[in-house]
Coordinates of C-alpha atoms in Angstrom, one line a residue:
M1 CA 6.5 19.0 -17.9
T2 CA 8.7 19.0 -14.8
P3 CA 10.2 16.0 -13.2
T4 CA 7.5 16.0 -10.4
D5 CA 4.8 16.1 -13.2
I6 CA 6.5 13.2 -14.9
A7 CA 7.0 11.2 -11.8
A8 CA 3.4 11.7 -10.6
Q9 CA 2.0 10.5 -14.0
L10 CA 4.3 7.3 -13.9
Q11 CA 3.6 6.6 -10.4
S12 CA -0.1 6.8 -11.1
E13 CA 0.3 4.3 -14.0
I14 CA 2.6 2.0 -11.8
L15 CA 0.0 1.9 -9.0
S16 CA -2.9 1.2 -11.4
G17 CA -1.2 -1.8 -13.0
A18 CA -0.7 0.0 -16.5
L19 CA 3.2 -0.3 -15.8
P20 CA 3.4 -3.7 -14.3
P21 CA 6.4 -5.0 -12.2
G22 CA 9.5 -5.5 -14.0
A23 CA 8.4 -3.0 -16.8
P24 CA 11.3 -1.3 -18.4
L25 CA 11.4 2.6 -18.1
S26 CA 13.5 3.8 -21.0
Q27 CA 14.8 7.4 -20.6
V28 CA 14.8 7.9 -24.3
E29 CA 11.3 6.5 -24.8
L30 CA 9.8 8.4 -21.9
A31 CA 11.6 11.6 -23.2
A32 CA 10.0 11.2 -26.5
R33 CA 6.5 10.4 -24.8
F34 CA 6.6 13.5 -22.7
G35 CA 8.2 15.8 -25.1
V36 CA 11.1 16.7 -22.8
S37 CA 14.9 16.0 -22.9
R38 CA 16.2 13.3 -20.8
I39 CA 17.3 15.4 -17.9
P40 CA 13.7 15.9 -16.3
V41 CA 13.1 12.1 -17.1
R42 CA 16.2 11.2 -15.3
D43 CA 15.2 13.5 -12.2
A44 CA 11.7 11.9 -12.3
L45 CA 13.1 8.5 -12.2
A46 CA 15.3 9.4 -9.3
L47 CA 12.1 10.6 -7.4
L48 CA 10.4 7.4 -8.1
S49 CA 13.5 5.4 -7.0
A50 CA 13.4 7.3 -3.6
E51 CA 9.7 6.5 -3.3
G52 CA 10.8 2.6 -3.8
V53 CA 8.5 1.9 -6.8
I54 CA 11.3 1.5 -9.2
T55 CA 14.6 0.1 -9.2
A56 CA 17.2 2.3 -11.1
A57 CA 21.2 1.8 -11.3
P58 CA 23.8 4.0 -13.2
N59 CA 23.9 3.2 -17.0
R60 CA 21.0 0.7 -16.7
T61 CA 17.4 1.0 -17.7
A62 CA 15.1 1.6 -14.7
T63 CA 12.5 -1.0 -14.2
V64 CA 9.2 -1.1 -12.1
L65 CA 10.0 -2.8 -8.8
K66 CA 9.2 -6.5 -9.0
L67 CA 9.4 -8.6 -5.8
S68 CA 9.6 -12.5 -5.4
A69 CA 7.2 -14.1 -3.0
E70 CA 9.9 -14.3 -0.3
Q71 CA 10.4 -10.5 -0.6
V72 CA 6.7 -10.0 -0.5
E73 CA 6.6 -12.0 2.8
E74 CA 9.3 -9.9 4.3
I75 CA 7.4 -6.7 3.5
Y76 CA 4.1 -8.1 4.9
H77 CA 6.1 -9.3 8.0
M78 CA 7.4 -5.8 8.6
R79 CA 3.8 -4.3 8.0
M80 CA 2.3 -6.7 10.6
L81 CA 4.9 -5.8 13.1
L82 CA 4.6 -1.9 12.4
E83 CA 0.9 -1.7 11.9
G84 CA 0.0 -4.1 14.5
D85 CA 2.0 -2.0 17.1
L86 CA 0.5 1.3 15.7
I87 CA -3.2 0.3 16.0
A88 CA -2.5 -1.2 19.6
R89 CA -1.3 2.4 20.4
A90 CA -4.1 4.2 18.5
V91 CA -7.1 2.3 20.0
P92 CA -6.7 3.8 23.6
E93 CA -6.5 7.2 22.2
M94 CA -9.7 7.0 20.2
G95 CA -12.3 9.4 21.3
A96 CA -15.6 10.3 19.7
E97 CA -13.9 12.4 17.0
E98 CA -11.3 10.0 16.1
L99 CA -14.0 7.1 15.9
A100 CA -16.0 9.2 13.8
A101 CA -13.0 9.8 11.3
V102 CA -12.4 6.0 11.3
D103 CA -16.3 5.4 10.5
E104 CA -16.2 7.8 7.7
A105 CA -13.1 6.3 6.3
L106 CA -14.7 2.9 6.5
K107 CA -17.7 4.0 4.5
R108 CA -15.5 5.5 1.8
S109 CA -13.2 2.4 1.5
S110 CA -16.4 0.2 1.3
R111 CA -18.1 2.3 -1.2
E112 CA -15.0 2.1 -3.5
A113 CA -14.1 -1.6 -2.8
G114 CA -13.6 -3.2 -6.2
Q115 CA -13.5 0.0 -8.1
P116 CA -10.6 2.0 -9.6
G117 CA -10.4 4.2 -6.5
W118 CA -10.3 1.2 -4.1
A119 CA -6.5 1.7 -3.0
A120 CA -7.1 5.3 -2.2
G121 CA -9.9 4.5 0.0
D122 CA -8.2 1.6 1.6
D123 CA -5.0 3.8 2.5
M124 CA -7.4 6.5 4.0
F125 CA -9.0 3.9 6.1
H126 CA -5.7 2.5 7.4
A127 CA -4.5 6.0 8.0
A128 CA -7.5 6.9 10.0
L129 CA -6.9 3.9 12.2
Y130 CA -3.3 4.8 12.9
A131 CA -3.6 8.5 13.2
P132 CA -4.6 8.6 17.0
A133 CA -1.3 7.0 17.8
R134 CA 0.4 10.3 16.8
R135 CA 3.7 8.6 15.6
P136 CA 4.3 10.2 12.2
R137 CA 7.6 8.6 11.5
Q138 CA 6.3 5.0 12.0
A139 CA 3.3 6.1 10.0
A140 CA 5.6 7.2 7.2
M141 CA 7.4 3.8 7.3
I142 CA 4.2 2.1 6.9
E143 CA 3.1 4.3 4.1
D144 CA 6.3 3.4 2.3
L145 CA 5.7 -0.5 2.9
R146 CA 2.1 -0.1 1.7
R147 CA 3.2 1.7 -1.6
I148 CA 5.7 -1.1 -2.3
A149 CA 2.9 -3.7 -1.8
R150 CA 0.5 -1.8 -3.9
V151 CA 3.0 -2.0 -6.8
Q152 CA 2.7 -5.7 -6.7
I153 CA -0.9 -6.1 -6.0
A154 CA -1.5 -3.8 -9.1
S155 CA -0.4 -6.4 -11.5
Y156 CA -3.1 -8.9 -10.2
G157 CA -6.3 -7.1 -10.9
H158 CA -8.3 -9.9 -9.4
L159 CA -7.0 -9.1 -6.1
A160 CA -8.9 -6.0 -5.8
T161 CA -12.1 -8.0 -6.5
K162 CA -11.7 -10.0 -3.2
T163 CA -13.9 -7.3 -1.6
P164 CA -16.4 -9.0 0.3
R165 CA -13.9 -10.5 2.7
W166 CA -11.8 -7.5 3.3
V167 CA -14.7 -5.2 3.6
S168 CA -16.0 -7.5 6.4
E169 CA -12.5 -7.6 8.0
H170 CA -12.4 -3.6 8.0
E171 CA -15.6 -3.8 9.8
E172 CA -14.6 -6.2 12.3
I173 CA -11.5 -4.0 13.1
V174 CA -13.6 -0.9 13.5
Q175 CA -16.0 -2.8 15.8
A176 CA -13.0 -3.6 18.1
C177 CA -11.9 0.1 18.0
H178 CA -15.4 1.1 19.3
A179 CA -15.1 -1.5 22.0
K180 CA -11.8 0.0 23.0
D181 CA -10.3 -3.6 22.7
A182 CA -6.8 -2.7 21.5
R183 CA -5.7 -6.4 21.6
E184 CA -8.6 -7.7 19.5
A185 CA -8.2 -4.9 17.0
Q186 CA -4.5 -5.8 16.7
R187 CA -5.3 -9.3 16.3
L188 CA -7.8 -8.5 13.6
L189 CA -5.6 -6.4 11.7
R190 CA -2.8 -8.8 11.5
K191 CA -5.1 -11.5 10.4
H192 CA -6.3 -9.1 7.6
L193 CA -2.7 -8.5 6.6
R194 CA -1.8 -12.1 6.6
G195 CA -4.7 -12.9 4.5
A196 CA -3.6 -10.2 1.8
R197 CA -0.2 -11.4 1.9
N198 CA -1.1 -15.2 1.3
H199 CA -3.3 -14.3 -1.6
L200 CA -0.6 -11.9 -3.2
M201 CA 2.0 -14.7 -2.6
R202 CA 0.0 -17.3 -4.2
A203 CA -0.7 -15.2 -7.3
I204 CA 3.0 -14.5 -7.6
R205 CA 3.9 -18.1 -7.3
Q206 CA 1.3 -19.0 -10.0
A207 CA 2.7 -16.6 -12.3
G208 CA 6.2 -18.3 -11.8
G209 CA 7.6 -15.2 -9.7

């Protein structure tokens, strides 16, 4: 297996919760598992470190990224700033084609809510919301922050079951987009993110994080 293959497999396990935050990633054990030398494993871990989903330091065992409640609060604060700004820029640029893409993304995310593929559908929905703004660097920063948040969310399986609320919130955001009300879309999006943040922070604190 190549380092890219190994990294993809490990990232899939991290984002699914199979490898929870704080889990050790021993090069020796991973090399044995994948039937390769330590070199491709080391390179794979470097790729994951660059993605921000693990922490790695020279001569130390890498671990899946684990954030405190305070660090989660910071991540979501940044998300509210960046995503709120992006949707405010996107809504005025939404024509019939862009709104159709948002509607289709909403349908998919709603179908997959509470299912194993819920995160991919949620990512697709938010990407469709922000795409009309045509700000790829800002979108890439948001993608990184969303990935970091997903690593934490994955270890609390019950979070993904809170589907009625967030599906309803998605629908409200889309209604604001169709109404061309950028300010309302921004308000609803930030409310949506605050709710997700608060739920995750409570779960982390209850677990002693």
